[in-house]
Coordinates of C-alpha atoms and ligand atoms in Angstrom, one line a residue:
M1137 CA -22.5 -1.3 -8.9
L1138 CA -19.2 -2.7 -10.1
N1139 CA -19.3 -6.5 -9.6
I1140 CA -16.2 -8.4 -10.8
V1141 CA -15.4 -12.1 -10.8
L1142 CA -11.6 -12.6 -10.4
F1143 CA -10.8 -16.0 -11.8
G1144 CA -7.9 -18.3 -12.5
P1145 CA -5.9 -21.3 -11.3
P1146 CA -4.5 -21.6 -7.8
G1147 CA -1.6 -19.2 -7.3
C1148 CA -2.5 -17.0 -10.4
G1149 CA -2.7 -13.9 -8.3
K1150 CA -6.4 -13.6 -7.4
G1151 CA -5.8 -12.7 -3.7
T1152 CA -2.9 -10.4 -4.5
Q1153 CA -4.7 -8.4 -7.2
S1154 CA -8.0 -8.3 -5.3
E1155 CA -6.3 -6.2 -2.6
K1156 CA -5.2 -3.6 -5.1
L1157 CA -8.5 -3.6 -7.0
I1158 CA -10.4 -3.1 -3.7
E1159 CA -8.3 -0.1 -2.8
K1160 CA -8.7 1.5 -6.2
Y1161 CA -12.4 0.9 -6.8
Q1162 CA -13.6 0.8 -3.1
L1163 CA -15.1 -2.7 -3.5
V1164 CA -16.0 -5.3 -1.0
H1165 CA -13.8 -8.4 -1.1
L1166 CA -15.6 -11.8 -1.0
S1167 CA -12.9 -14.5 -1.0
T1168 CA -14.3 -18.0 -0.3
G1169 CA -10.8 -19.2 0.5
D1170 CA -10.4 -16.5 3.2
I1171 CA -13.9 -17.1 4.6
L1172 CA -13.2 -20.9 4.8
R1173 CA -9.8 -20.3 6.5
A1174 CA -11.5 -18.1 9.0
E1175 CA -14.1 -20.8 9.7
I1176 CA -11.2 -23.3 10.2
A1177 CA -9.4 -20.9 12.5
N1178 CA -12.6 -20.6 14.6
N1179 CA -13.0 -24.4 14.6
T1180 CA -16.6 -24.1 13.5
K1181 CA -18.6 -27.1 12.2
L1182 CA -18.3 -25.7 8.6
G1183 CA -14.5 -25.2 9.1
I1184 CA -13.9 -28.7 10.3
E1185 CA -15.8 -30.1 7.3
A1186 CA -14.0 -27.8 4.8
K1187 CA -10.5 -28.5 6.2
A1188 CA -10.7 -32.1 5.3
F1189 CA -11.1 -31.1 1.6
M1190 CA -8.8 -28.2 1.5
D1191 CA -5.8 -30.0 3.1
K1192 CA -6.0 -32.5 0.3
G1193 CA -6.2 -29.9 -2.4
Q1194 CA -9.8 -30.7 -3.2
L1195 CA -12.7 -28.3 -3.7
V1196 CA -15.1 -27.9 -0.8
P1197 CA -18.7 -29.1 -1.8
D1198 CA -20.8 -26.6 -3.7
Q1199 CA -23.6 -26.4 -1.1
V1200 CA -21.2 -25.4 1.7
V1201 CA -19.6 -22.6 -0.3
I1202 CA -22.8 -21.3 -2.0
G1203 CA -24.5 -21.0 1.4
M1204 CA -21.7 -18.8 2.7
I1205 CA -22.0 -16.2 0.0
A1206 CA -25.6 -14.9 0.1
S1207 CA -25.4 -13.7 3.7
K1208 CA -22.1 -11.9 3.0
I1209 CA -23.7 -10.0 0.1
D1210 CA -26.7 -9.1 2.3
N1211 CA -24.4 -7.9 5.1
N1212 CA -22.9 -5.3 2.7
K1213 CA -26.0 -3.5 1.4
N1214 CA -24.3 -0.2 0.8
A1215 CA -21.3 -1.6 -1.1
K1216 CA -20.2 0.1 -4.3
G1217 CA -19.5 -3.3 -5.7
F1218 CA -18.0 -6.8 -5.0
I1219 CA -14.9 -8.7 -6.0
F1220 CA -15.7 -12.4 -6.1
D1221 CA -12.2 -13.9 -5.5
G1222 CA -12.0 -17.7 -5.9
F1223 CA -15.8 -18.0 -6.4
P1224 CA -17.5 -19.4 -8.5
R1225 CA -15.2 -22.4 -8.9
T1226 CA -17.7 -24.8 -10.5
T1227 CA -20.5 -24.3 -13.0
A1228 CA -23.0 -25.0 -10.3
Q1229 CA -21.6 -22.2 -8.2
A1230 CA -21.7 -19.8 -11.2
E1231 CA -25.4 -20.7 -11.8
A1232 CA -26.1 -20.1 -8.1
L1233 CA -24.3 -16.8 -8.1
D1234 CA -26.2 -15.6 -11.1
V1235 CA -29.5 -16.4 -9.4
M1236 CA -28.4 -14.6 -6.1
L1237 CA -27.3 -11.5 -8.0
A1238 CA -30.4 -11.5 -10.3
E1239 CA -32.7 -11.6 -7.2
R1240 CA -30.9 -8.5 -5.9
N1241 CA -30.6 -6.8 -9.3
I1242 CA -26.8 -6.5 -9.1
P1243 CA -25.3 -8.4 -12.1
V1244 CA -21.7 -9.3 -12.7
K1245 CA -20.0 -6.8 -15.0
C1246 CA -17.1 -9.0 -16.1
M1247 CA -15.1 -12.1 -15.3
L1248 CA -11.3 -11.3 -15.4
S1249 CA -9.4 -14.5 -15.9
L1250 CA -5.7 -14.5 -15.0
E1251 CA -3.6 -16.7 -17.2
V1252 CA -0.4 -18.1 -15.8
D1253 CA 1.9 -21.0 -16.9
K1254 CA 1.7 -24.1 -14.7
E1255 CA 5.4 -24.0 -13.8
E1256 CA 5.0 -20.5 -12.5
L1257 CA 1.9 -21.4 -10.4
V1258 CA 3.8 -24.2 -8.7
K1259 CA 6.8 -22.0 -8.0
R1260 CA 4.6 -19.2 -6.5
L1261 CA 2.6 -21.6 -4.3
L1262 CA 5.7 -23.4 -2.9
N1263 CA 7.2 -20.1 -2.3
R1264 CA 4.2 -18.9 -0.3
G1265 CA 4.2 -22.2 1.5
L1266 CA 7.5 -21.2 3.1
T1267 CA 5.9 -18.5 5.1
S1268 CA 2.1 -18.9 4.9
G1269 CA 1.7 -21.9 7.2
R1270 CA -0.9 -23.2 4.7
A1271 CA -0.8 -27.0 4.5
D1272 CA -2.1 -26.8 0.9
D1273 CA 0.9 -24.7 -0.2
Q1274 CA 3.6 -26.9 1.1
N1275 CA 3.4 -30.2 -0.7
P1276 CA 4.0 -30.5 -4.5
E1277 CA 1.5 -33.4 -4.7
I1278 CA -1.3 -31.3 -3.1
I1279 CA -0.5 -28.4 -5.4
E1280 CA -0.7 -30.8 -8.4
N1281 CA -4.1 -31.9 -7.1
R1282 CA -5.3 -28.4 -6.8
I1283 CA -4.3 -27.7 -10.4
K1284 CA -6.0 -30.9 -11.5
E1285 CA -9.2 -29.9 -9.7
Y1286 CA -9.0 -26.5 -11.4
N1287 CA -8.7 -28.0 -14.9
A1288 CA -11.5 -30.6 -14.3
K1289 CA -14.0 -28.6 -12.4
T1290 CA -13.2 -24.9 -12.5
A1291 CA -12.0 -24.2 -16.0
P1292 CA -15.5 -24.9 -17.5
V1293 CA -16.8 -21.8 -15.7
I1294 CA -15.0 -19.8 -18.5
Q1295 CA -17.6 -21.1 -20.9
F1296 CA -20.4 -20.0 -18.6
Y1297 CA -19.2 -16.3 -18.7
E1298 CA -18.1 -16.5 -22.3
K1299 CA -21.7 -17.3 -23.3
Q1300 CA -22.8 -14.1 -21.5
G1301 CA -20.1 -12.0 -23.3
K1302 CA -18.4 -11.3 -19.9
F1303 CA -15.2 -13.4 -20.1
R1304 CA -11.9 -11.3 -20.3
P1305 CA -8.6 -13.2 -20.4
I1306 CA -5.8 -11.3 -18.8
K1307 CA -2.1 -12.2 -19.0
G1308 CA -1.1 -13.0 -15.4
M1309 CA 2.7 -13.3 -15.9
G1310 CA 5.0 -10.3 -15.1
S1311 CA 5.2 -7.9 -12.2
I1312 CA 2.2 -7.4 -9.9
D1313 CA 1.9 -3.8 -11.0
E1314 CA 1.9 -4.7 -14.7
I1315 CA -0.8 -7.2 -14.2
F1316 CA -2.8 -4.7 -12.1
E1317 CA -2.7 -2.2 -15.0
R1318 CA -4.0 -4.8 -17.4
L1319 CA -6.9 -5.6 -15.1
C1320 CA -7.8 -1.9 -14.6
K1321 CA -7.8 -1.4 -18.4
A1322 CA -10.1 -4.3 -18.9
I1323 CA -12.5 -3.0 -16.2
E1324 CA -12.6 0.5 -17.6
K1325 CA -13.1 -0.6 -21.2
Ligands
LIG2089 P1 -8.0 -19.8 -2.4 O1 -7.8 -19.2 -1.0 O2 -9.0 -19.2 -3.3 O3 -6.5 -19.6 -2.9 P2 -5.6 -19.9 -4.1 O4 -6.3 -20.3 -5.3 O5 -4.6 -20.8 -3.6 O6 -4.7 -18.6 -4.4 P3 -4.8 -17.2 -5.0 O7 -4.9 -17.3 -6.5 O8 -5.7 -16.3 -4.3 O9 -3.3 -16.8 -4.6 P4 -2.4 -15.7 -5.2 O10 -2.2 -16.1 -6.6 O11 -2.9 -14.3 -4.9 O12 -8.3 -21.3 -2.3 C1 -7.8 -22.3 -1.4 C2 -8.6 -23.5 -1.3 O13 -9.9 -23.2 -0.7 C3 -9.0 -24.3 -2.5 O14 -8.0 -25.2 -3.0 C4 -10.3 -25.0 -2.1 O15 -10.0 -26.2 -1.4 C5 -11.0 -24.0 -1.2 N1 -12.0 -23.2 -1.9 C6 -11.9 -21.8 -1.9 N2 -13.0 -21.3 -2.6 C7 -13.7 -22.4 -3.0 C8 -14.9 -22.5 -3.8 N3 -15.6 -21.5 -4.3 N4 -15.4 -23.8 -4.0 C9 -14.8 -24.9 -3.4 N5 -13.6 -24.8 -2.7 C10 -13.1 -23.6 -2.5 O16 -1.0 -15.9 -4.5 C11 -0.1 -16.9 -4.7 C12 1.3 -16.5 -4.5 O17 1.8 -15.9 -5.6 C13 1.5 -15.5 -3.4 O18 2.6 -15.8 -2.6 C14 1.7 -14.2 -4.1 O19 2.6 -13.3 -3.4 C15 2.4 -14.7 -5.4 N6 2.2 -13.8 -6.5 C16 1.0 -13.2 -6.9 N7 1.2 -12.5 -8.0 C17 2.5 -12.7 -8.4 C18 3.3 -12.2 -9.5 N8 2.8 -11.4 -10.4 N9 4.6 -12.6 -9.6 C19 5.1 -13.4 -8.6 N10 4.4 -13.8 -7.6 C20 3.2 -13.5 -7.5

């Protein structure tokens, strides 16, 4: 089973590259951002709770996000592998994912971390905000806050996977195809 954590700051290309990796390696996509947005669209209790955090550019509380993931894994028993996109985003989430996967005997192969300059992140997100309708992509202050949350709470997840020898930094600047090639090389190494 090929289980990959696709990691990086907001706007680094996780969602974009996930789509290409899924197609090439026939993996199941688990994006906590997409799952949360679907909950919001369906106006569920979880969605209403999550929206308050997401609209401000803050992370949704760990217990909410962790609870969503286990059932998604179990609903895909015949999967060839999973791409975890935007999860884990805190060390507590990384620890919880490790326990979930160890219980099912399906470990993470590697954590691919897309590295992109801050200026470029802001540019990509504001650009997406023109068409996505996402409140968190339209306001430079909210984008700034998302990057701050990333640096404070998410970046330490790198150490978690580094200790396990699974951290693979990938240059995330350049064309989408160039970055995809770098990711594939890292997976197949
Ligand atoms: P996510 O939905 O995970 O999204 P993201 O970080 O904003 O973007 P992503 O990285 O996938 O976007 P991409 O670069 O592909 O999170 C949204 C929010 O949900 C979070 O702020 C948080 O509140 C909440 N949340 C989600 N998961 C959580 C968790 N585990 N714990 C707590 N809270 C959680 O795309 C960006 C743009 O760049 C696109 O327009 C794309 O076309 C463009 N782009 C991509 N690659 C490019 C390239 N090479 N060159 C030029 N443009 C490029």
